[in-house]
Structures are given as C-alpha cells and as structure tokens.
Amino acid sequence: MTATKHFIGGESREGSGETLSNVNPANGKPIGEITVGTRDDVDAAVDAARRAFDDGWSESSGSERRKLMLRLASLIAEEAQTLAQLSTDDMGMPIGFSWGEALFAAEYLEYFAGWADKITGDVVPVPAPNVLDYTLREPVGVVGAIIPWNAPISITMFKLAPALAAGNTIVLKPSELATRGPLRIAELAARAGFPPGVLNCVTGSGAGTGAALVAHPGVDKISFTGGTETGRLIAASAGRDLKRISLELGGKSANIVCADADLDAAAAGACAAVFVMSGQQCIAGSRLLVERAVYDEFMGRVSVAARGYVVGDPLQMTTQLGPLVSQRQLDRVLAYVAEARDGATITLGGERLGGDLADGFFVGPTIVTGARNDMKVAREEIFGPVVAAIPFDSLDEAVAIANDSPYGLAGAVWTNDLSKAHTVARRIKAGTIWVNSYLAINPGAPFGGFKASGIGREGGKHALDVYTETKNVYVQLR
Ligand code: TXE
C-alpha cells in the first residue's frame, strides 16, 4: 500500500520520514499508510506558505479570493461523495452523515467567500481637529491549522474558510486518524486555481509533525481543534514566541429538559445530542439534566428513542451510529462506563457489540441514570455515545449543575416557557446555547468555548477577527 504524500507548494511530495498504519474502525482491516511529516517537511511547507503570502496572496483582492473560494466550494460539492467515503473509511462516521458533512463544508466555504471582499476597517472619531484616524484589517500571515479526526472535512473548513477569506496562507496538519479527506481538499484547492503555497498539507502524528508546526518560528498563528490536554500543550508551546492562537477544545455540555417541554421532541433531541457520530463531538450533550417531576417518564421516552438507533456498517445509508474511531477510543469509553457502574446505573448499552460487528469498535447508545454531577462520567469528556442523566428540582439548581463543569462549550434548554428559555440561555456559561434544538451549527454564528473549552470563536464575522490583525493609522492633516 502506498503511503500518503504531503501537498506542498502546489504539488504532492514524498515524505522523508516513517509511516503509520491505519485500520478501518468498522472492521479492523488495514486501510493504508500515513506519511509522518518530519521537521524538514514542516519547514518546506512553512517556507512555501511564507513565499505565497509575501509574493502576492496577502495583497490579493478580496474579489479574487472570493472567486477562488467559490470554485473550491463547487469542487468540494462535486466530490462530496468521494470525500464522504474517505472520512467513513478512516474514522467510521455513517456515510449519510459524512456526505452531509462534505456538503456542509462546501456551504461553509461559500459563506466565507462572501466575506472575502467585505472585510473593512473603521474611521475612528478623534477629539482633535485636522486628524484622520482609521483602521486596516490585515491577514495574520502563515496559519498552522491542526485538525482532529471526528469531523475532518467540516473542521478543516472551519479554519480554512475564514483564514483564506482574510488573505492568510495555511499549513494544514490533519489527524493521523483521518488524513485523506483534508489532504484531498488541499489538492482540490490547487485545481481551483489557488496559487501554489496558499494551502499546504503536511500529514503525520501529533507529537512529531503537529508539535513541529506549532514550534516553527515561521508560523504566525495556530488554529487548533482537539482535546483539552493537547490544547494546553499547544498553548504553552505557541506562547513561547507569542503566536496567535485559537483553540476549540472539549466539552461536557448540559442539555436541560424542563417539565413543560415537548417531551417527545426533547427525547429525540437528547438522543441526537449525544448519539450522533457516536458521541464523538465536542458539543455532545453528554449531561442530560431532567426536571424531577418528569424524570422517569422522560427517561422512558429517551430509552425508546435510543433503542431505535440503527447501529452498524457505516457504509449503509440507513446506519445512524457507526464505530468509535479506534481501539484506544473504545477502551477509553468502556473504562468510563465501568467506572460509572460504581454509583450509577447503566440502563442501556455500555458494552462492545459483538456478532457481525465484533471486528469493529462498536458501542451502542448508552444511558447512565442516577448519576451525580461530581462523578467522573459527568465531569470528563468521554467522546462516546454515553449520556449521564441527572434529575433537578428547580431552574436555579439546573443552571448551577450546568455551570459546575470545567468546560463551557455548549448547552441547551427544552421548554415552552419563553422566559425560562431566555433566562437559562443567559445564565449558562457556554459559547452556544440551543433552545428546543441541539447540534445545529450556523456558519454565520460564533462558535467556541468558555473556560477549558477553548479560546476564540469560529464562524461569522467573529472568525475574521481571529484571522486578521487590526492596524490603526493616525494621520495629522495639514
Ligand atoms: O485528540 P488530540 P485525540 C478529545 C476527546 C478525545 C481526546 C483525545 O475527548 O477522546 O480529545 O483525542 C494533533 N502538538 N477530542 O488524541 O490529541 C493530532 O495529531 C500538536 C475533542 O485524537 O487532541 C490531531 O491532528 N498537535 C475534539 C489533533 O491534534 C498535536 C476532537 C487532535 O488530536 C499534538 C478530537 C501536539 N503535541 C478529540 N498532539 C474536539 N474538540 O472536537 C496531538 N496533536
């Protein structure tokens, strides 16, 4: 099997280092080798990005960038099925979801293409005569974008789209577990007509290739999505030379169900919140807070909805829940469930699935009832299809439990009472709050975390702030 090549300066390049083998998480069969980028490979990619930045891309017109981005969006939409297949084989996302993910990535890029020629500064009032004071928004420079495996195409686009709109150049480092989709996007960018070096992709490991990118003195900004512990390492390394950083990290989001809610809609939403993508989502609603008056009835409905999930071969369009990404992730999820048995009750799932699925890393929908918020199952990000249900008696208590977490990425409230909805939305310390909904991501809206869930925002005009430097120009007029 041939190993992946890097994509540097507009062409595919053989790597100089070792390779890593990957297996298909649905059946444990080998799917290919990933080239591990060395320091030299990272150097070559950063040099190519710097040359492209200095040789005209940073001064390119917004309308030129917009056209290229729209062309790339069309190519991604045309290739959505191929990209979906790559993601599904690499990390096990059911094909219907990975297809949707690729199409969403194209839409996300289109949205930011619309911004490329609308990034403006301000004219600033000055308390003195004969002065013109204005601001300019300039690209930050070379961006190192480090991507996880759980939604490889859309998370790649969360970084590329605003970075390209603002005139930056990029070195992409996909996850070693889901490399081929993001790598294909770099190749498509060359086909769309982006100048060589604007988008480069170095494949490889985190501790080797990723860490070399973060430490590289030629990189101006690191944009990272991944685990909180890795985020801390990256922030420390990038902080040494004060690189700009955006971090989108883990979560332990609270999904609050009030007694007055539409309980069927809330039960379907509560399942989707944590079972879609096998719970391997930073925004997973992994803590389900339910008003005690309806707790038993509601958990009954959740259990019925969860049992209806179709778990199986991720290549089938009807599959809703595929395997976990790796043996390591499977072990991790099962270890959390085993620990939860001490003090809480596993009312559904919690075991590796056998039969036809025995060669893959499958765990079905798992419900933990009788959990307390101080248990590990309610405090740590599991990244599996495991929901910890906790009853509450008052809205104040629900908000207190929701906020008693090191994380603050997202949350939701299900209620038909407008005033409860807005009160909870205001009081929860998290970056995204859904009301009577869960999971929806709008390209125009800010997305990111409070507390240990991250730094900075993706989405909308907020993303442009983190990919530009603002310069003030003060002019004394005669
Ligand atoms: O993530 P890592 P892993 C969480 C989730 C999961 C846990 C571990 O809880 O169980 O993290 O997953 C690169 N310098 N999330 O190990 O290590 C790595 O190569 C530079 C939440 O897969 O954070 C990959 O490209 N880069 C999450 C990327 O970082 C490094 C998504 C993510 O890997 C590096 C994924 C280093 N020292 C996991 N170490 C989310 N927020 O959605 C690793 N990498």
XYZ file of C-alpha atoms and ligand atoms in Angstrom:
522
model
C 0.000 0.000 0.000
C 1.432 3.403 -0.900
C 1.659 5.969 1.853
C 0.036 9.404 1.645
C 2.176 12.209 0.230
C 2.308 15.738 1.575
C 0.916 18.578 -0.529
C 3.393 21.439 -0.500
C 3.771 24.447 -2.823
C 1.041 23.223 -5.171
C 2.314 19.665 -5.635
C 2.336 16.271 -3.988
C 5.638 15.423 -2.312
C 7.013 12.195 -0.953
C 7.682 12.418 2.752
C 11.098 11.753 4.169
C 10.042 10.075 7.424
C 8.348 6.953 8.700
C 4.772 5.903 8.127
C 1.839 4.983 10.380
C -0.688 2.271 9.523
C -4.395 2.875 9.873
C -7.258 0.450 10.182
C -10.889 0.838 9.213
C -12.668 1.156 12.583
C -15.740 -0.675 11.260
C -13.876 -3.941 10.628
C -10.289 -3.576 11.867
C -8.865 -4.093 8.345
C -5.836 -2.091 7.223
C -6.693 0.901 5.017
C -3.355 2.485 4.307
C -0.257 4.228 5.492
C 0.105 7.828 6.578
C 3.426 9.550 5.990
C 4.716 11.144 9.189
C 5.925 14.643 8.312
C 9.391 15.437 9.647
C 10.813 18.774 10.712
C 12.159 19.144 7.144
C 8.717 18.522 5.668
C 7.204 21.095 8.015
C 9.988 23.552 7.087
C 9.245 23.066 3.387
C 5.518 23.644 3.911
C 6.006 26.741 6.072
C 8.504 28.151 3.519
C 6.015 27.563 0.697
C 3.264 29.262 2.709
C 5.519 32.221 3.539
C 6.571 32.678 -0.097
C 2.948 32.562 -1.249
C 1.985 35.092 1.423
C 4.795 37.515 0.512
C 4.560 37.001 -3.253
C 1.110 38.435 -3.628
C -1.550 36.451 -1.757
C -1.581 38.817 1.217
C -2.181 41.712 -1.203
C -4.680 39.858 -3.390
C -8.043 41.496 -3.852
C -10.999 40.185 -1.891
C -12.912 39.551 -5.102
C -10.081 37.377 -6.451
C -10.130 35.334 -3.240
C -13.921 35.133 -3.331
C -13.897 33.661 -6.845
C -11.266 31.054 -5.953
C -13.138 30.097 -2.797
C -16.402 29.677 -4.712
C -14.607 27.496 -7.261
C -13.190 25.338 -4.472
C -16.644 25.102 -2.871
C -18.039 23.770 -6.175
C -15.268 21.189 -6.446
C -15.909 20.039 -2.870
C -19.645 19.736 -3.553
C -18.913 17.765 -6.758
C -16.575 15.435 -4.858
C -18.735 15.213 -1.735
C -19.363 11.512 -2.195
C -15.646 10.708 -2.534
C -14.759 12.880 0.452
C -17.514 11.198 2.448
C -16.168 7.765 1.578
C -12.675 8.760 2.731
C -13.976 10.011 6.092
C -16.193 6.986 6.630
C -13.390 4.519 5.865
C -10.925 6.443 8.035
C -12.980 7.254 11.104
C -16.268 5.392 10.816
C -18.838 8.183 10.501
C -22.015 6.797 8.868
C -21.923 7.659 5.173
C -25.141 9.694 5.260
C -23.535 11.980 7.856
C -20.123 12.187 6.186
C -21.799 13.083 2.905
C -23.796 15.789 4.656
C -20.592 16.950 6.318
C -18.818 17.393 2.974
C -21.770 19.345 1.541
C -21.884 21.480 4.689
C -18.154 22.206 4.258
C -18.859 23.498 0.735
C -21.634 25.754 2.077
C -19.406 26.978 4.864
C -16.770 27.964 2.298
C -19.380 29.732 0.183
C -20.471 31.707 3.229
C -16.902 32.921 3.871
C -16.312 33.561 0.160
C -18.992 36.202 0.635
C -16.880 37.869 3.324
C -13.620 37.958 1.330
C -14.387 41.341 -0.299
C -16.210 42.816 2.688
C -13.506 42.908 5.365
C -13.301 46.562 6.260
C -11.763 48.786 8.902
C -13.321 51.773 10.685
C -12.864 55.503 10.656
C -12.279 56.438 14.294
C -13.501 59.769 15.673
C -10.653 61.841 17.188
C -11.063 64.575 19.819
C -8.788 66.944 17.860
C -9.106 68.938 14.623
C -7.382 68.032 11.343
C -6.808 64.380 12.100
C -7.881 61.311 10.167
C -7.761 58.115 12.209
C -8.674 54.809 10.596
C -8.104 51.090 10.951
C -6.929 48.461 8.490
C -7.583 44.717 8.782
C -4.597 42.711 7.606
C -4.072 38.956 7.368
C -2.093 37.471 10.259
C 0.297 35.566 7.941
C 1.086 31.851 7.905
C -1.543 29.845 9.802
C -0.861 26.331 11.125
C -4.231 24.545 11.227
C -4.322 21.347 13.293
C -7.410 19.225 12.733
C -8.921 16.298 14.667
C -10.493 13.162 13.226
C -14.089 13.453 14.419
C -15.451 15.731 11.660
C -12.408 16.021 9.422
C -13.913 17.844 6.443
C -16.056 20.414 8.211
C -13.462 21.217 10.883
C -10.866 21.698 8.132
C -13.247 24.208 6.596
C -13.953 25.989 9.920
C -10.295 27.039 9.719
C -9.558 27.337 6.004
C -12.611 29.349 5.062
C -12.075 32.416 7.297
C -8.272 32.180 7.009
C -8.412 32.257 3.193
C -11.101 34.967 3.114
C -8.800 37.213 5.167
C -5.742 36.575 2.930
C -3.673 34.207 5.083
C -1.737 31.188 3.821
C -2.076 27.839 5.536
C -0.235 24.704 6.559
C -2.790 22.072 7.392
C -1.960 19.141 9.690
C -4.846 16.659 9.663
C -5.285 13.994 12.300
C -3.284 10.838 11.710
C -6.625 9.006 12.041
C -8.437 10.933 9.278
C -5.873 12.332 6.879
C -7.092 11.601 3.421
C -10.139 13.895 3.235
C -8.334 17.088 4.356
C -5.389 16.174 2.086
C -7.785 15.888 -0.847
C -9.108 19.381 -0.077
C -5.569 20.786 -0.416
C -5.298 19.081 -3.820
C -8.689 20.454 -4.868
C -7.583 23.964 -3.874
C -4.744 23.723 -6.401
C -7.249 22.568 -9.017
C -9.484 25.514 -8.159
C -6.591 27.832 -9.055
C -5.238 28.917 -5.662
C -1.585 29.935 -6.147
C 0.973 27.296 -5.059
C 1.755 27.530 -1.362
C -1.505 29.189 -0.284
C -2.787 25.865 1.072
C -0.309 23.152 2.052
C -0.907 19.911 3.874
C 1.672 18.008 5.909
C 0.434 14.655 7.139
C 1.633 12.954 10.295
C 1.500 12.482 14.026
C 0.610 14.975 16.738
C 3.671 14.750 18.941
C 6.030 14.789 15.921
C 4.573 16.687 12.958
C 1.959 18.729 14.842
C 4.361 19.820 17.580
C 6.975 20.813 14.948
C 4.384 23.007 13.229
C 3.371 24.683 16.493
C 7.003 25.388 17.426
C 8.015 26.615 13.954
C 9.189 30.241 14.112
C 7.807 30.920 10.614
C 4.219 30.243 11.720
C 2.285 33.334 12.865
C -0.843 31.680 14.176
C -2.017 28.266 15.297
C -5.635 27.287 14.985
C -6.352 24.002 16.736
C -9.340 21.756 17.336
C -8.833 18.739 19.555
C -8.567 17.550 23.124
C -8.183 19.991 26.006
C -4.919 18.445 27.223
C -3.397 18.764 23.746
C -4.711 22.333 23.659
C -2.791 23.147 26.832
C 0.451 21.784 25.316
C -0.116 23.760 22.136
C -0.908 26.980 24.010
C 2.283 26.597 26.067
C 4.443 25.966 23.015
C 2.859 28.724 20.897
C 3.087 31.098 23.856
C 6.888 30.927 23.825
C 7.017 33.165 20.775
C 3.612 34.724 21.311
C 1.991 33.220 18.257
C -1.678 34.000 17.900
C -3.825 31.016 18.886
C -7.397 29.843 18.508
C -8.346 26.715 20.415
C -11.569 24.752 20.041
C -11.400 22.080 22.721
C -13.520 19.593 24.610
C -16.897 19.898 26.295
C -19.314 18.355 28.747
C -22.425 20.164 27.694
C -25.632 20.201 29.719
C -28.906 19.515 27.965
C -31.684 20.763 30.267
C -35.203 19.389 29.907
C -37.954 21.242 31.776
C -41.230 19.548 32.721
C -43.225 21.835 30.415
C -41.238 20.907 27.286
C -42.495 18.926 24.310
C -41.112 15.705 25.771
C -41.104 13.696 22.534
C -39.135 16.375 20.706
C -36.820 16.731 23.713
C -36.238 12.951 23.891
C -35.368 12.795 20.182
C -33.121 15.854 20.636
C -31.454 14.406 23.740
C -30.550 11.238 21.822
C -29.282 13.078 18.747
C -27.253 15.363 21.031
C -25.091 12.506 22.286
C -25.539 9.507 19.983
C -24.978 11.148 16.583
C -21.376 10.473 15.483
C -21.226 8.006 18.394
C -20.897 10.961 20.746
C -17.529 11.858 19.221
C -18.461 15.509 19.090
C -17.111 18.342 21.176
C -20.659 19.702 21.509
C -22.176 16.379 22.611
C -24.996 16.857 25.125
C -23.435 14.309 27.435
C -25.086 15.569 30.634
C -28.854 15.296 30.458
C -30.493 17.339 33.232
C -34.164 16.467 33.621
C -36.744 18.113 35.894
C -37.576 15.545 38.581
C -41.351 15.763 38.049
C -40.968 14.174 34.593
C -37.652 12.335 35.076
C -38.956 8.744 34.958
C -41.416 9.381 32.166
C -38.857 11.315 30.133
C -36.075 8.763 30.580
C -38.533 6.108 29.383
C -39.002 8.076 26.168
C -35.237 8.572 25.794
C -34.732 4.845 26.208
C -37.309 4.047 23.495
C -35.747 6.577 21.102
C -32.213 5.284 21.849
C -33.211 1.668 21.182
C -34.465 2.776 17.772
C -30.962 3.874 16.643
C -29.632 1.787 13.768
C -26.092 0.758 14.723
C -23.941 -0.941 12.124
C -21.997 -0.787 8.884
C -21.226 2.895 8.345
C -21.342 2.431 4.569
C -25.103 1.811 4.702
C -27.218 4.946 4.226
C -29.623 3.693 6.890
C -26.939 3.465 9.600
C -27.203 6.135 12.288
C -24.419 5.061 14.603
C -21.086 3.699 13.386
C -18.000 2.521 15.255
C -15.786 4.547 17.543
C -12.669 5.784 15.796
C -10.073 3.434 17.288
C -9.314 0.680 19.770
C -7.952 3.391 22.063
C -11.207 5.346 21.948
C -13.189 2.141 22.528
C -11.087 1.269 25.592
C -11.490 4.793 26.893
C -15.283 4.789 26.536
C -15.638 1.351 28.145
C -13.412 2.411 31.040
C -15.690 5.398 31.784
C -18.756 3.150 31.696
C -17.084 0.603 34.005
C -16.286 3.347 36.487
C -19.832 4.742 36.301
C -21.217 1.369 37.420
C -19.863 2.273 40.846
C -22.639 4.634 41.999
C -24.846 4.959 38.907
C -26.862 2.513 36.791
C -26.264 1.621 33.147
C -29.794 1.231 31.840
C -28.831 0.700 28.196
C -25.689 -0.262 26.260
C -22.250 0.208 27.730
C -20.685 -2.823 26.089
C -18.697 -3.590 22.980
C -21.045 -5.003 20.350
C -20.397 -8.498 19.023
C -21.865 -10.612 16.212
C -21.325 -9.100 12.759
C -19.807 -6.034 14.391
C -17.255 -7.843 16.559
C -14.251 -6.868 14.404
C -15.086 -3.155 14.661
C -15.034 -0.737 17.603
C -18.786 -0.546 18.180
C -20.648 0.614 21.284
C -24.389 1.275 21.044
C -26.356 4.088 22.701
C -25.505 4.038 26.398
C -27.661 5.572 29.120
C -26.377 6.147 32.637
C -29.090 7.008 35.159
C -28.792 8.040 38.773
C -25.551 9.871 38.046
C -24.333 12.755 40.213
C -22.565 15.733 38.757
C -19.435 15.026 40.821
C -18.924 11.623 39.179
C -16.280 11.205 36.506
C -18.949 10.208 33.983
C -20.456 13.692 34.407
C -17.236 15.688 34.667
C -14.913 14.388 31.957
C -15.312 14.362 28.211
C -15.919 10.728 27.233
C -16.284 11.178 23.457
C -18.562 8.196 23.111
C -22.326 7.501 22.897
C -22.756 7.802 26.654
C -25.243 10.117 28.344
C -25.325 10.738 32.089
C -28.838 11.644 33.254
C -29.195 13.825 36.365
C -32.505 14.985 37.897
C -33.063 18.570 39.122
C -35.778 20.276 41.195
C -35.515 23.940 40.222
C -34.169 26.005 37.361
C -31.581 27.509 39.706
C -30.335 24.017 40.503
C -30.238 23.080 36.802
C -28.171 26.162 35.982
C -25.845 25.525 38.922
C -25.249 21.935 37.792
C -24.758 23.024 34.166
C -22.152 25.582 35.209
C -20.397 23.248 37.637
C -18.025 21.980 34.955
C -14.512 22.832 33.825
C -15.954 23.121 30.296
C -18.216 25.681 28.642
C -18.685 24.813 25.010
C -22.440 24.417 24.583
C -25.742 23.671 26.263
C -29.444 23.509 25.576
C -32.796 24.033 27.228
C -36.070 22.402 26.231
C -39.113 24.351 27.430
C -42.252 26.023 26.143
C -41.799 28.902 28.565
C -40.121 31.828 26.778
C -38.892 33.434 29.904
C -37.284 30.210 31.206
C -35.627 29.708 27.818
C -34.007 33.141 27.733
C -33.108 33.090 31.416
C -31.267 29.793 31.080
C -29.613 30.908 27.826
C -28.248 33.977 29.622
C -27.104 32.176 32.764
C -25.258 29.182 31.302
C -21.559 29.851 30.873
C -21.034 28.356 27.441
C -20.398 29.553 23.897
C -23.517 28.132 22.211
C -26.968 27.617 23.730
C -29.755 25.927 21.809
C -33.408 26.351 22.742
C -35.642 23.388 21.766
C -32.877 22.218 19.471
C -29.413 20.676 19.587
C -26.350 20.305 17.310
C -27.276 22.941 14.689
C -24.251 24.951 13.554
C -24.848 28.118 11.557
C -21.807 29.304 9.521
C -22.726 32.925 10.298
C -22.875 32.469 14.084
C -19.966 32.458 16.537
C -18.834 29.038 17.729
C -16.345 28.349 20.506
C -15.914 27.812 24.187
C -15.840 29.464 27.579
C -13.419 28.105 30.229
C -11.478 24.930 29.305
C -13.438 24.598 26.065
C -11.193 26.989 24.233
C -10.066 30.421 23.162
C -11.507 32.424 20.269
C -14.509 31.910 18.020
C -15.066 30.260 14.685
C -17.996 31.210 12.430
C -19.270 34.504 11.080
C -17.536 37.813 11.426
C -16.113 36.634 14.755
C -13.849 34.191 12.896
C -12.471 37.009 10.761
C -11.316 38.775 13.925
C -9.023 35.871 14.802
C -7.513 35.663 11.305
C -6.724 39.386 10.999
C -4.519 41.888 12.768
C -6.066 45.319 13.231
C -3.808 48.270 12.453
C -4.515 51.836 13.419
C -3.407 54.671 11.101
C -3.361 58.161 12.640
C -2.915 60.932 10.068
C -2.161 64.542 11.016
C -3.664 66.630 8.224
C -2.255 69.997 7.305
O -7.030 14.262 20.207
P -5.762 15.193 20.055
P -7.139 12.675 20.216
C -10.875 14.975 22.684
C -11.725 13.770 23.015
C -10.819 12.633 22.726
C -9.484 13.195 23.175
C -8.277 12.542 22.563
O -12.065 13.803 24.367
O -11.155 11.479 23.424
O -9.529 14.553 22.796
O -8.418 12.502 21.139
C -2.798 16.713 16.928
N 1.147 19.208 19.112
N -11.131 15.498 21.347
O -5.987 12.020 20.872
O -4.547 14.528 20.574
C -3.241 15.364 16.436
O -2.271 14.807 15.564
C 0.457 19.479 18.000
C -12.004 16.632 21.279
O -7.411 12.260 18.835
O -6.142 16.498 20.630
C -4.539 15.720 15.740
O -4.262 16.278 14.464
N -0.562 18.733 17.534
C -12.090 17.204 19.947
C -5.129 16.793 16.655
O -4.010 17.321 17.375
C -0.912 17.655 18.247
C -11.728 16.466 18.756
C -6.162 16.303 17.664
O -5.596 15.288 18.456
C -0.219 17.308 19.425
C -10.822 15.365 18.987
C 0.847 18.139 19.859
N 1.539 17.893 20.977
C -10.575 14.911 20.265
N -0.781 16.170 19.928
C -12.989 18.353 19.691
N -12.762 19.492 20.327
O -13.881 18.235 18.885
C -1.785 15.824 19.093
N -1.857 16.708 18.058
